[in-house]
PDB file of C-alpha atoms in Angstrom:
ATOM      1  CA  UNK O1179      31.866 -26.809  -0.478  1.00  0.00           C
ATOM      2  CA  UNK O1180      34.951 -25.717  -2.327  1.00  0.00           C
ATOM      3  CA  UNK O1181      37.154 -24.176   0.667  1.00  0.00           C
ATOM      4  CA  UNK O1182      34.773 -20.375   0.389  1.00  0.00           C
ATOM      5  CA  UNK O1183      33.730 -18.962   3.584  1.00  0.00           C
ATOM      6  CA  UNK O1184      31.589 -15.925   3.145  1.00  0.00           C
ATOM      7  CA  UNK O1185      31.104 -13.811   6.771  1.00  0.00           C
ATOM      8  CA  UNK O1186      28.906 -12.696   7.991  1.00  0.00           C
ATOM      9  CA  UNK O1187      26.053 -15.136   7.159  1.00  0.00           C
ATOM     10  CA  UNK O1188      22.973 -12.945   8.221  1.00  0.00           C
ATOM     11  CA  UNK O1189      23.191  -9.465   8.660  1.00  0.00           C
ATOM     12  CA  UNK O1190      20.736  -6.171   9.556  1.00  0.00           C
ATOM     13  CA  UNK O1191      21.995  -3.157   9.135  1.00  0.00           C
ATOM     14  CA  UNK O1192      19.914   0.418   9.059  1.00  0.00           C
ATOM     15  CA  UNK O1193      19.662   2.104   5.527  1.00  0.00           C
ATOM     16  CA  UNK O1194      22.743   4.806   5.238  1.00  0.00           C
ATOM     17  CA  UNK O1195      25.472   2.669   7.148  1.00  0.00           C
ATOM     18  CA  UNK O1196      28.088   1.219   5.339  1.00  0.00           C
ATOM     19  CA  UNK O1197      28.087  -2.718   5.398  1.00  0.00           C
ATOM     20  CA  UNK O1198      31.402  -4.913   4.353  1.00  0.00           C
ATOM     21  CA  UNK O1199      31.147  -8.521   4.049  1.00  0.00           C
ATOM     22  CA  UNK O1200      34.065 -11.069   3.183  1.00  0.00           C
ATOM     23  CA  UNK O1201      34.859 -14.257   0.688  1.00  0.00           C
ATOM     24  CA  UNK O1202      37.982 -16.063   1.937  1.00  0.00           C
ATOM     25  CA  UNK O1203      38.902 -18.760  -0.399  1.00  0.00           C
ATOM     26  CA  UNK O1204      41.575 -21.977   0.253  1.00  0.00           C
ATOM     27  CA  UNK O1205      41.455 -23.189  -3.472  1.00  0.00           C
ATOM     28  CA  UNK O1206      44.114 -20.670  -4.752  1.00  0.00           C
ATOM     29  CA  UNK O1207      41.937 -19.850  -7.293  1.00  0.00           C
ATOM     30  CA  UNK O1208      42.482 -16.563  -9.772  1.00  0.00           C
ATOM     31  CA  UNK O1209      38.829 -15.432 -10.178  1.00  0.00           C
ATOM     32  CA  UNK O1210      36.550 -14.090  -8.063  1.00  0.00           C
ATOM     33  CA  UNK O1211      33.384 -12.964  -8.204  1.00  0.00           C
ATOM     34  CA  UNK O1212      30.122 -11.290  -5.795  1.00  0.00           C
ATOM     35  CA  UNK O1213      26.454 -11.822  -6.915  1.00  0.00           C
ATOM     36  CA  UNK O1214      23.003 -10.767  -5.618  1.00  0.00           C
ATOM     37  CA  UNK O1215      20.224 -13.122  -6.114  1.00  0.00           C
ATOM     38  CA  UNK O1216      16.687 -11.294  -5.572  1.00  0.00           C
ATOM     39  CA  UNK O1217      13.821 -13.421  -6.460  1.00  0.00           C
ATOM     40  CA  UNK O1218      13.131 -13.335 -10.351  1.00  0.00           C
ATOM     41  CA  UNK O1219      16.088 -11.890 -11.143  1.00  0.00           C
ATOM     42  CA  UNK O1220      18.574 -15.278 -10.861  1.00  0.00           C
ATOM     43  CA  UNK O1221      22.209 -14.180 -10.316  1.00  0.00           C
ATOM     44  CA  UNK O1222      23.307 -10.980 -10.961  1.00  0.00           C
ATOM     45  CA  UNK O1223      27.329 -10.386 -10.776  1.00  0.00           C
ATOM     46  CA  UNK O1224      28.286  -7.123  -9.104  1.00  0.00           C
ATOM     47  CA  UNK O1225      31.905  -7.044  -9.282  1.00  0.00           C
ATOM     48  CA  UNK O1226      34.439  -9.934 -10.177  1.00  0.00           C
ATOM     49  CA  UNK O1227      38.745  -9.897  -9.766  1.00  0.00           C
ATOM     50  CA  UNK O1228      41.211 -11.685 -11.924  1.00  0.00           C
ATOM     51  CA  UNK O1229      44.046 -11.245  -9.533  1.00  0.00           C
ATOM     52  CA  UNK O1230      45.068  -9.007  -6.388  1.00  0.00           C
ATOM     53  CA  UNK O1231      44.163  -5.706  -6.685  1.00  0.00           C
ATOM     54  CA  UNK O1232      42.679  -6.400  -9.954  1.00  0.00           C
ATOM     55  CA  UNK O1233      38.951  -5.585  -9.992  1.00  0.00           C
ATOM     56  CA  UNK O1234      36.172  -4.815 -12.389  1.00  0.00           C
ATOM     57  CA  UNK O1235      32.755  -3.870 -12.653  1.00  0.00           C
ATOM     58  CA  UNK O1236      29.606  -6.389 -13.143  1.00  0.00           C
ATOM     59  CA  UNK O1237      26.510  -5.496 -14.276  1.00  0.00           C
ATOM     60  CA  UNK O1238      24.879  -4.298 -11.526  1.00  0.00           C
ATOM     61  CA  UNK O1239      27.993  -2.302  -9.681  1.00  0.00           C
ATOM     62  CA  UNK O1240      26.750   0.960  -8.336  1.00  0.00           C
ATOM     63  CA  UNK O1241      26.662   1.511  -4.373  1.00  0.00           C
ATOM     64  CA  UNK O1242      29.178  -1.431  -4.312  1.00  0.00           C
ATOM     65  CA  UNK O1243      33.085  -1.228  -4.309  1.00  0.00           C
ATOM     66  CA  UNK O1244      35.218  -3.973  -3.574  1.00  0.00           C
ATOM     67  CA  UNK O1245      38.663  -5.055  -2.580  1.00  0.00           C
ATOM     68  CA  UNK O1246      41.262  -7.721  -3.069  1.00  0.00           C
ATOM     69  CA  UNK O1247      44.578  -7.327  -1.189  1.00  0.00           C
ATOM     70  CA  UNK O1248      44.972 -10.742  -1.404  1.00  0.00           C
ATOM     71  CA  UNK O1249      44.746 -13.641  -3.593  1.00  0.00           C
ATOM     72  CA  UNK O1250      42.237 -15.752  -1.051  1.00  0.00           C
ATOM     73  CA  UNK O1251      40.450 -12.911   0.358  1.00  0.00           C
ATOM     74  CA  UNK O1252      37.939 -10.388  -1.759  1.00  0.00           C
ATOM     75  CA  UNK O1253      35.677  -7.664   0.131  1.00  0.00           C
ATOM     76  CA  UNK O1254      32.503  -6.634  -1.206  1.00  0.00           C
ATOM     77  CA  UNK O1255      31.395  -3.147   0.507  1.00  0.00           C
ATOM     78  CA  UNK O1256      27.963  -1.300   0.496  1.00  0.00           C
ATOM     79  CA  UNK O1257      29.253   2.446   0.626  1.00  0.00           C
ATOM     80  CA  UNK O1258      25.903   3.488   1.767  1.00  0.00           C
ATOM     81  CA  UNK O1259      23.103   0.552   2.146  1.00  0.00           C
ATOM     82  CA  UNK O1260      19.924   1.130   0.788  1.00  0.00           C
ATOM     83  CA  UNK O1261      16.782  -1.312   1.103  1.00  0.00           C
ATOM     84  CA  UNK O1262      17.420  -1.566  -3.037  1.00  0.00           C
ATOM     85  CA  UNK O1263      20.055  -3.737  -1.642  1.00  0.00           C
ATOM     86  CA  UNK O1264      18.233  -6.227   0.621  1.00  0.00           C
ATOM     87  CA  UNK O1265      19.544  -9.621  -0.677  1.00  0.00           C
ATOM     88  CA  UNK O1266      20.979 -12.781  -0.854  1.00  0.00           C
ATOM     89  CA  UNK O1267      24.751 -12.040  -1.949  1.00  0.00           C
ATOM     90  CA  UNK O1268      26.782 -15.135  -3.118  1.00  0.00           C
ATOM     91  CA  UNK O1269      30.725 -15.070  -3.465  1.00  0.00           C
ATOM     92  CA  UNK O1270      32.460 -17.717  -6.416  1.00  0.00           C
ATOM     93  CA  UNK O1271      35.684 -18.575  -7.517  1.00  0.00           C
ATOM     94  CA  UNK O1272      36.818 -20.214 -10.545  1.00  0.00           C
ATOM     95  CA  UNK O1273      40.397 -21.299 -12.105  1.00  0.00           C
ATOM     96  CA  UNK O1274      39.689 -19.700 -15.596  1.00  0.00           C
ATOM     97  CA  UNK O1275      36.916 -16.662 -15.847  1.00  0.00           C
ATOM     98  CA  UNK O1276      33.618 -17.489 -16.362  1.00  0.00           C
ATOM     99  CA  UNK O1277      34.489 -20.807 -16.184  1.00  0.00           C
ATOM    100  CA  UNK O1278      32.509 -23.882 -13.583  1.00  0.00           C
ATOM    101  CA  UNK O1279      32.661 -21.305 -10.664  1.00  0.00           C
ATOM    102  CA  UNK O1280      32.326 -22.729  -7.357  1.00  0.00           C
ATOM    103  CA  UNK O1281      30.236 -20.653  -4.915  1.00  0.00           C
ATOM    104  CA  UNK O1282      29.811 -20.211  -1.496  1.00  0.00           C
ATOM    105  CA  UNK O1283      26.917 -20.533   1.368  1.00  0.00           C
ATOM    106  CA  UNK O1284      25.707 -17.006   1.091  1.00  0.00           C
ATOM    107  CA  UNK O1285      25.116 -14.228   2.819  1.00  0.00           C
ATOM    108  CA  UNK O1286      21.429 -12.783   3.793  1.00  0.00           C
ATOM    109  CA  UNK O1287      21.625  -9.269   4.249  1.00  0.00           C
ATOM    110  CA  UNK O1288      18.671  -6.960   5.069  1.00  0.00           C
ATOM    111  CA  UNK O1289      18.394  -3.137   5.140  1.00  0.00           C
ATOM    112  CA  UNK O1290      16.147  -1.198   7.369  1.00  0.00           C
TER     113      UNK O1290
ATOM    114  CA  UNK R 386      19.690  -7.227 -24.929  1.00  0.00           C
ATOM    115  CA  UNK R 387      21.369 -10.650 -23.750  1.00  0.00           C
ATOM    116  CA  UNK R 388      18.517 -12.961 -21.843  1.00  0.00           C
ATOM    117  CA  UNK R 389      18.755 -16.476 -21.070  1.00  0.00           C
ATOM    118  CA  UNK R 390      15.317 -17.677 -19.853  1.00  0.00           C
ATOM    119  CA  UNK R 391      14.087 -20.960 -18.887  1.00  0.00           C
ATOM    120  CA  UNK R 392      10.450 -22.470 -19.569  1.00  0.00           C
ATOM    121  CA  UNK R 393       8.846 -22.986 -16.525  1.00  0.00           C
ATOM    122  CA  UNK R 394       9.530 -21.736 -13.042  1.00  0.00           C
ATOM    123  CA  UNK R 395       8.269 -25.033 -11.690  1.00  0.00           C
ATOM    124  CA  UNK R 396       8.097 -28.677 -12.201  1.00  0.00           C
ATOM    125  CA  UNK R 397       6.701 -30.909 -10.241  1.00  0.00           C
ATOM    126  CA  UNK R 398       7.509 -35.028 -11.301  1.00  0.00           C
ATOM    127  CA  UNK R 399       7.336 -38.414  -9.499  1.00  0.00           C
ATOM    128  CA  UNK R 400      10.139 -39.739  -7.441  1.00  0.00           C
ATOM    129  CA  UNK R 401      11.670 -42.626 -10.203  1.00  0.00           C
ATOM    130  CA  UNK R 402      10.497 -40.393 -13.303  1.00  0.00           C
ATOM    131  CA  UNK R 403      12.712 -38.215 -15.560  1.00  0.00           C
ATOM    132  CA  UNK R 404      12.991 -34.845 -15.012  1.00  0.00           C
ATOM    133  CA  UNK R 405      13.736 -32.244 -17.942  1.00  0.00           C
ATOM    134  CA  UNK R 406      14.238 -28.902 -17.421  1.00  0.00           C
ATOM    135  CA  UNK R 407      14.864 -26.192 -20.293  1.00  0.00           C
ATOM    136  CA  UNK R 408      16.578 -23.115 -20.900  1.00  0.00           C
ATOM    137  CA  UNK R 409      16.303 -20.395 -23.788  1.00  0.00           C
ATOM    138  CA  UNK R 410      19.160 -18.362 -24.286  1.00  0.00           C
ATOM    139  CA  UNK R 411      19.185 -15.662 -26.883  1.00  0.00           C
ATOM    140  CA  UNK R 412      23.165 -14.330 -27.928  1.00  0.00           C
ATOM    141  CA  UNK R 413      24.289 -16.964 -31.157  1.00  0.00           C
ATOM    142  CA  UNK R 414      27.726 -16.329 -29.484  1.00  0.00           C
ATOM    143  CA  UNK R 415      27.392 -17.949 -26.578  1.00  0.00           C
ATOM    144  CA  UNK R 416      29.472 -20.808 -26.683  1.00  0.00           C
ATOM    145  CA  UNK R 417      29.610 -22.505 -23.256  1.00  0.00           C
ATOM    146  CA  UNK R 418      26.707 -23.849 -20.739  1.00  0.00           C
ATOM    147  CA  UNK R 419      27.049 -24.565 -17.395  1.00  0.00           C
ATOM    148  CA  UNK R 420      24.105 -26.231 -15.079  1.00  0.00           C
ATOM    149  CA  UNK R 421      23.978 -25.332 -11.314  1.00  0.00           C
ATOM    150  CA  UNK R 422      21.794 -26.919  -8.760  1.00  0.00           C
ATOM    151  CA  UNK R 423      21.249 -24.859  -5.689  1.00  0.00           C
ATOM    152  CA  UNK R 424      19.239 -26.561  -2.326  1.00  0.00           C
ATOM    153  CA  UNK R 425      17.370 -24.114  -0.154  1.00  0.00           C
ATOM    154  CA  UNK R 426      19.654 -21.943   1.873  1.00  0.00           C
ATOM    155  CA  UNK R 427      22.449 -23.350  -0.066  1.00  0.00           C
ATOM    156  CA  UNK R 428      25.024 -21.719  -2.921  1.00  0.00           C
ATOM    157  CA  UNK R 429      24.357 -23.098  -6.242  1.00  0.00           C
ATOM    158  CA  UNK R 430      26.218 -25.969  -6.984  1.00  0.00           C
ATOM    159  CA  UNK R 431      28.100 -27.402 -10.192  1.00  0.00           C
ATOM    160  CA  UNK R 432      26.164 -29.769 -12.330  1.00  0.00           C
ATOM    161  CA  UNK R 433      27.548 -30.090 -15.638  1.00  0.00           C
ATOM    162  CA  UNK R 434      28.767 -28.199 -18.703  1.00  0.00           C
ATOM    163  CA  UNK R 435      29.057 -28.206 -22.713  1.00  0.00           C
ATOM    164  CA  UNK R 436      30.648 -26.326 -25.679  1.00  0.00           C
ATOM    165  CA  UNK R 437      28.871 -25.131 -28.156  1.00  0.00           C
ATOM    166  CA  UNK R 438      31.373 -27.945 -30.061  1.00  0.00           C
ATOM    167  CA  UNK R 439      28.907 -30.334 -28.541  1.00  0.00           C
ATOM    168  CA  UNK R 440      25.429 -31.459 -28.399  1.00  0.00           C
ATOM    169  CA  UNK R 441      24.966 -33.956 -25.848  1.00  0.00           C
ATOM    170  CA  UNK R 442      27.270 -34.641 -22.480  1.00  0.00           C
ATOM    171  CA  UNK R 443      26.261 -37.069 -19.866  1.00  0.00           C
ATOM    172  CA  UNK R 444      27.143 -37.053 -16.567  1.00  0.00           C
ATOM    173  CA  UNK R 445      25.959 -39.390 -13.269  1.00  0.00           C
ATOM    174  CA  UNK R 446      22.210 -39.678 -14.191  1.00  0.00           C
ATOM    175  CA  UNK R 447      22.190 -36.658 -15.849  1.00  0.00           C
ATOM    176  CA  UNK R 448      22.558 -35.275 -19.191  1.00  0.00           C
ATOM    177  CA  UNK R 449      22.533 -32.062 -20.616  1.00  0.00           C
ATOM    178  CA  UNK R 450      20.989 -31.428 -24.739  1.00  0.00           C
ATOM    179  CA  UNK R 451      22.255 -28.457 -26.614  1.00  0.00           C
ATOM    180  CA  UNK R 452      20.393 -27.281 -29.634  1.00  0.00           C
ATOM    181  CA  UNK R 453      22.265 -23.889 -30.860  1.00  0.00           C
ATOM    182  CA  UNK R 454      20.440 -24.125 -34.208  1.00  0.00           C
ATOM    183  CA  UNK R 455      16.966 -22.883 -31.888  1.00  0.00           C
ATOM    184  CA  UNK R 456      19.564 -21.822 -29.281  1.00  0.00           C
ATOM    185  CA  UNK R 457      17.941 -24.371 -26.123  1.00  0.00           C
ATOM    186  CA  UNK R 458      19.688 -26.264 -23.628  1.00  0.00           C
ATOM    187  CA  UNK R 459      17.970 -28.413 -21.587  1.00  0.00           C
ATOM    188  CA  UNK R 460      19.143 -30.916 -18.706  1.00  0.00           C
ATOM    189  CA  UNK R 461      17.553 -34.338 -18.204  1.00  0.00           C
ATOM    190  CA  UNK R 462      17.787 -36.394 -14.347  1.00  0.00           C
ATOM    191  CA  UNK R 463      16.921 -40.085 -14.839  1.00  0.00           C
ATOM    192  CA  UNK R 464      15.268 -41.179 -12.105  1.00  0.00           C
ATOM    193  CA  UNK R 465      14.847 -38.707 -10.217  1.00  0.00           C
ATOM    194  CA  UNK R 466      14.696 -38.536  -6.823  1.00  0.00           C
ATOM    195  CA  UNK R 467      13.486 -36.653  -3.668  1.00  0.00           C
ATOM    196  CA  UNK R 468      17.291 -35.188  -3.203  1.00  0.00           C
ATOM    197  CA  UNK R 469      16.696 -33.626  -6.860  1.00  0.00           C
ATOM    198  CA  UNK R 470      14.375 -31.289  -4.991  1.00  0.00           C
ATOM    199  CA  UNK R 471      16.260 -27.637  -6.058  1.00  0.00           C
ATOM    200  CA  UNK R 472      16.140 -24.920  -7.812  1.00  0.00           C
ATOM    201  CA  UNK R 473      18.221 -25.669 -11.167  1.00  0.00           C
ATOM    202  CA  UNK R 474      19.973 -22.880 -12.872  1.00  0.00           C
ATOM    203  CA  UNK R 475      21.512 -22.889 -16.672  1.00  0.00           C
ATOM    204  CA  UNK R 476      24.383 -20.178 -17.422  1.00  0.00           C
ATOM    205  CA  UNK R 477      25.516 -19.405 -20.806  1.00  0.00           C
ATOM    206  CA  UNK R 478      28.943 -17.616 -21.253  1.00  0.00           C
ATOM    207  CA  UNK R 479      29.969 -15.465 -24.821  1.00  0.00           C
ATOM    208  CA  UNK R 480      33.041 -16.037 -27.016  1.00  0.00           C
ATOM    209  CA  UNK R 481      35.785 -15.228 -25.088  1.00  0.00           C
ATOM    210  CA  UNK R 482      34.739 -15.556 -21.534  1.00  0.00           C
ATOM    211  CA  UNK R 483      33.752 -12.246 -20.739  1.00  0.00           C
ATOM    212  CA  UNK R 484      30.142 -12.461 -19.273  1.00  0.00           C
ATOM    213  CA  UNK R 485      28.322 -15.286 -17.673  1.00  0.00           C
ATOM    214  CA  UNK R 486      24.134 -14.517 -17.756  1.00  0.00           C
ATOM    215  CA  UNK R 487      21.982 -16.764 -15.358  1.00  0.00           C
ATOM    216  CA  UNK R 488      18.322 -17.706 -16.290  1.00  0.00           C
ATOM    217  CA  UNK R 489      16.278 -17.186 -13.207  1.00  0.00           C
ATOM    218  CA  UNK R 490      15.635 -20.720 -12.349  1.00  0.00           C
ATOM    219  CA  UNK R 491      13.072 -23.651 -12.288  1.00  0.00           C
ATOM    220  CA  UNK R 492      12.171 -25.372  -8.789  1.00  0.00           C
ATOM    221  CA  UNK R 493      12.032 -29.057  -9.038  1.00  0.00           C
ATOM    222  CA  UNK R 494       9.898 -30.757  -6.848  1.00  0.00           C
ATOM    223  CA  UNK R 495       9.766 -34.312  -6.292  1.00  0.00           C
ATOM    224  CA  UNK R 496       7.181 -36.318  -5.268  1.00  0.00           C
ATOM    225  CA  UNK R 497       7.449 -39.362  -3.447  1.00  0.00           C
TER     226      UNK R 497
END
């Protein structure tokens, strides 16, 4: 894998707490990006940054904020989880947007 | 709206056969495809690519086919074989970079 490390890898949390989880990245790449994947629906991008502090939305952004204070490290944070957002969520990276992205191992989160 | 689709959710082949797998994507802008291969509890991984200034790119035992006249990719595995077992992905980005879509995937299965 291409230096990502998403944490945590598995997670439960109960439907109304807020849930954070992190992509730390070691290629010094500009672009990042968070995705669910829910079966049927491939990869969906939630939010993506083209620098620190630079953010924007994806198409499916709402009850999701996130947060890049630095250039390896981007936080994707569930305000308020719902069971809507029981997924797998992948973190990528790329040199150039929307470019080959290179993605991480995933992280399985389910909401009770 | 935008939809990139592939075929079949499934193929099943022989270990030593070739494999094709298609994809369907709608927007005549799109001008650059990207394959990913992703292994069960796995991020997707980077295949191969094209431009739309293309029709054909080979890679190691693969190759990818890119028709924009009927707007189909497709990506061909010679020989395939029982680590070709995935779920394979195409991605088709618009003029200019600013959206990637995913198609929601076929599941290669290999038989020995």
């Amino acid at each position: 894998d291409a230096g990502i490390t998403q944490s945590p890898r598995h997670k439960v949390t109960e439907t109304g707490t807020p849930v954070t989880l992190r992509c730390h990245q070691t290629e010094n790449h500009r672009y990042m990006y968070w995705y669910r994947q829910d079966p049927g629906h491939g990869l969906r991008l939630i939010h993506y940054s083209y620098g620190v502090k630079d953010t924007d939305k994806g198409e499916v952004s709402d009850g999701y904020s996130v947060s890049r204070s630095k250039t390896e490290d981007f936080l994707l944070t569930l305000e308020s989880a719902t069971s809507s957002q029981t997924s797998v969520y992948f973190c990528a990276i790329s040199k150039e947007q929307n470019t080959e992205a290179f993605f991480g191992q995933g992280t399985r989160l389910t909401v009770v | 709206g935008e939809s990139v689709g592939l075929h079949l959710p499934t193929l099943s082949v022989q270990e030593g056969d070739n494999s094709i797998i298609n994809c369907a994507y709608s927007n005549s802008a799109s001008d650059y495809f990207i394959w990913y291969k992703q292994e069960s509890g796995k991020g997707p991984q980077f295949i191969i690519d094209i431009r739309s200034n293309m029709d054909k790119r080979q890679g190691q035992r693969v190759t990818v086919l890119l028709n924009k006249t009927v707007k189909h990719l497709s990506l061909q595995i010679a020989a395939t074989q029982p680590g070709d077992s995935a779920v394979y992905f195409c991605a088709v980005v618009n003029t200019g970079g600013f959206k990637t879509i995913f198609g929601a995937g076929t599941r290669l299965f290999v038989k020995a």
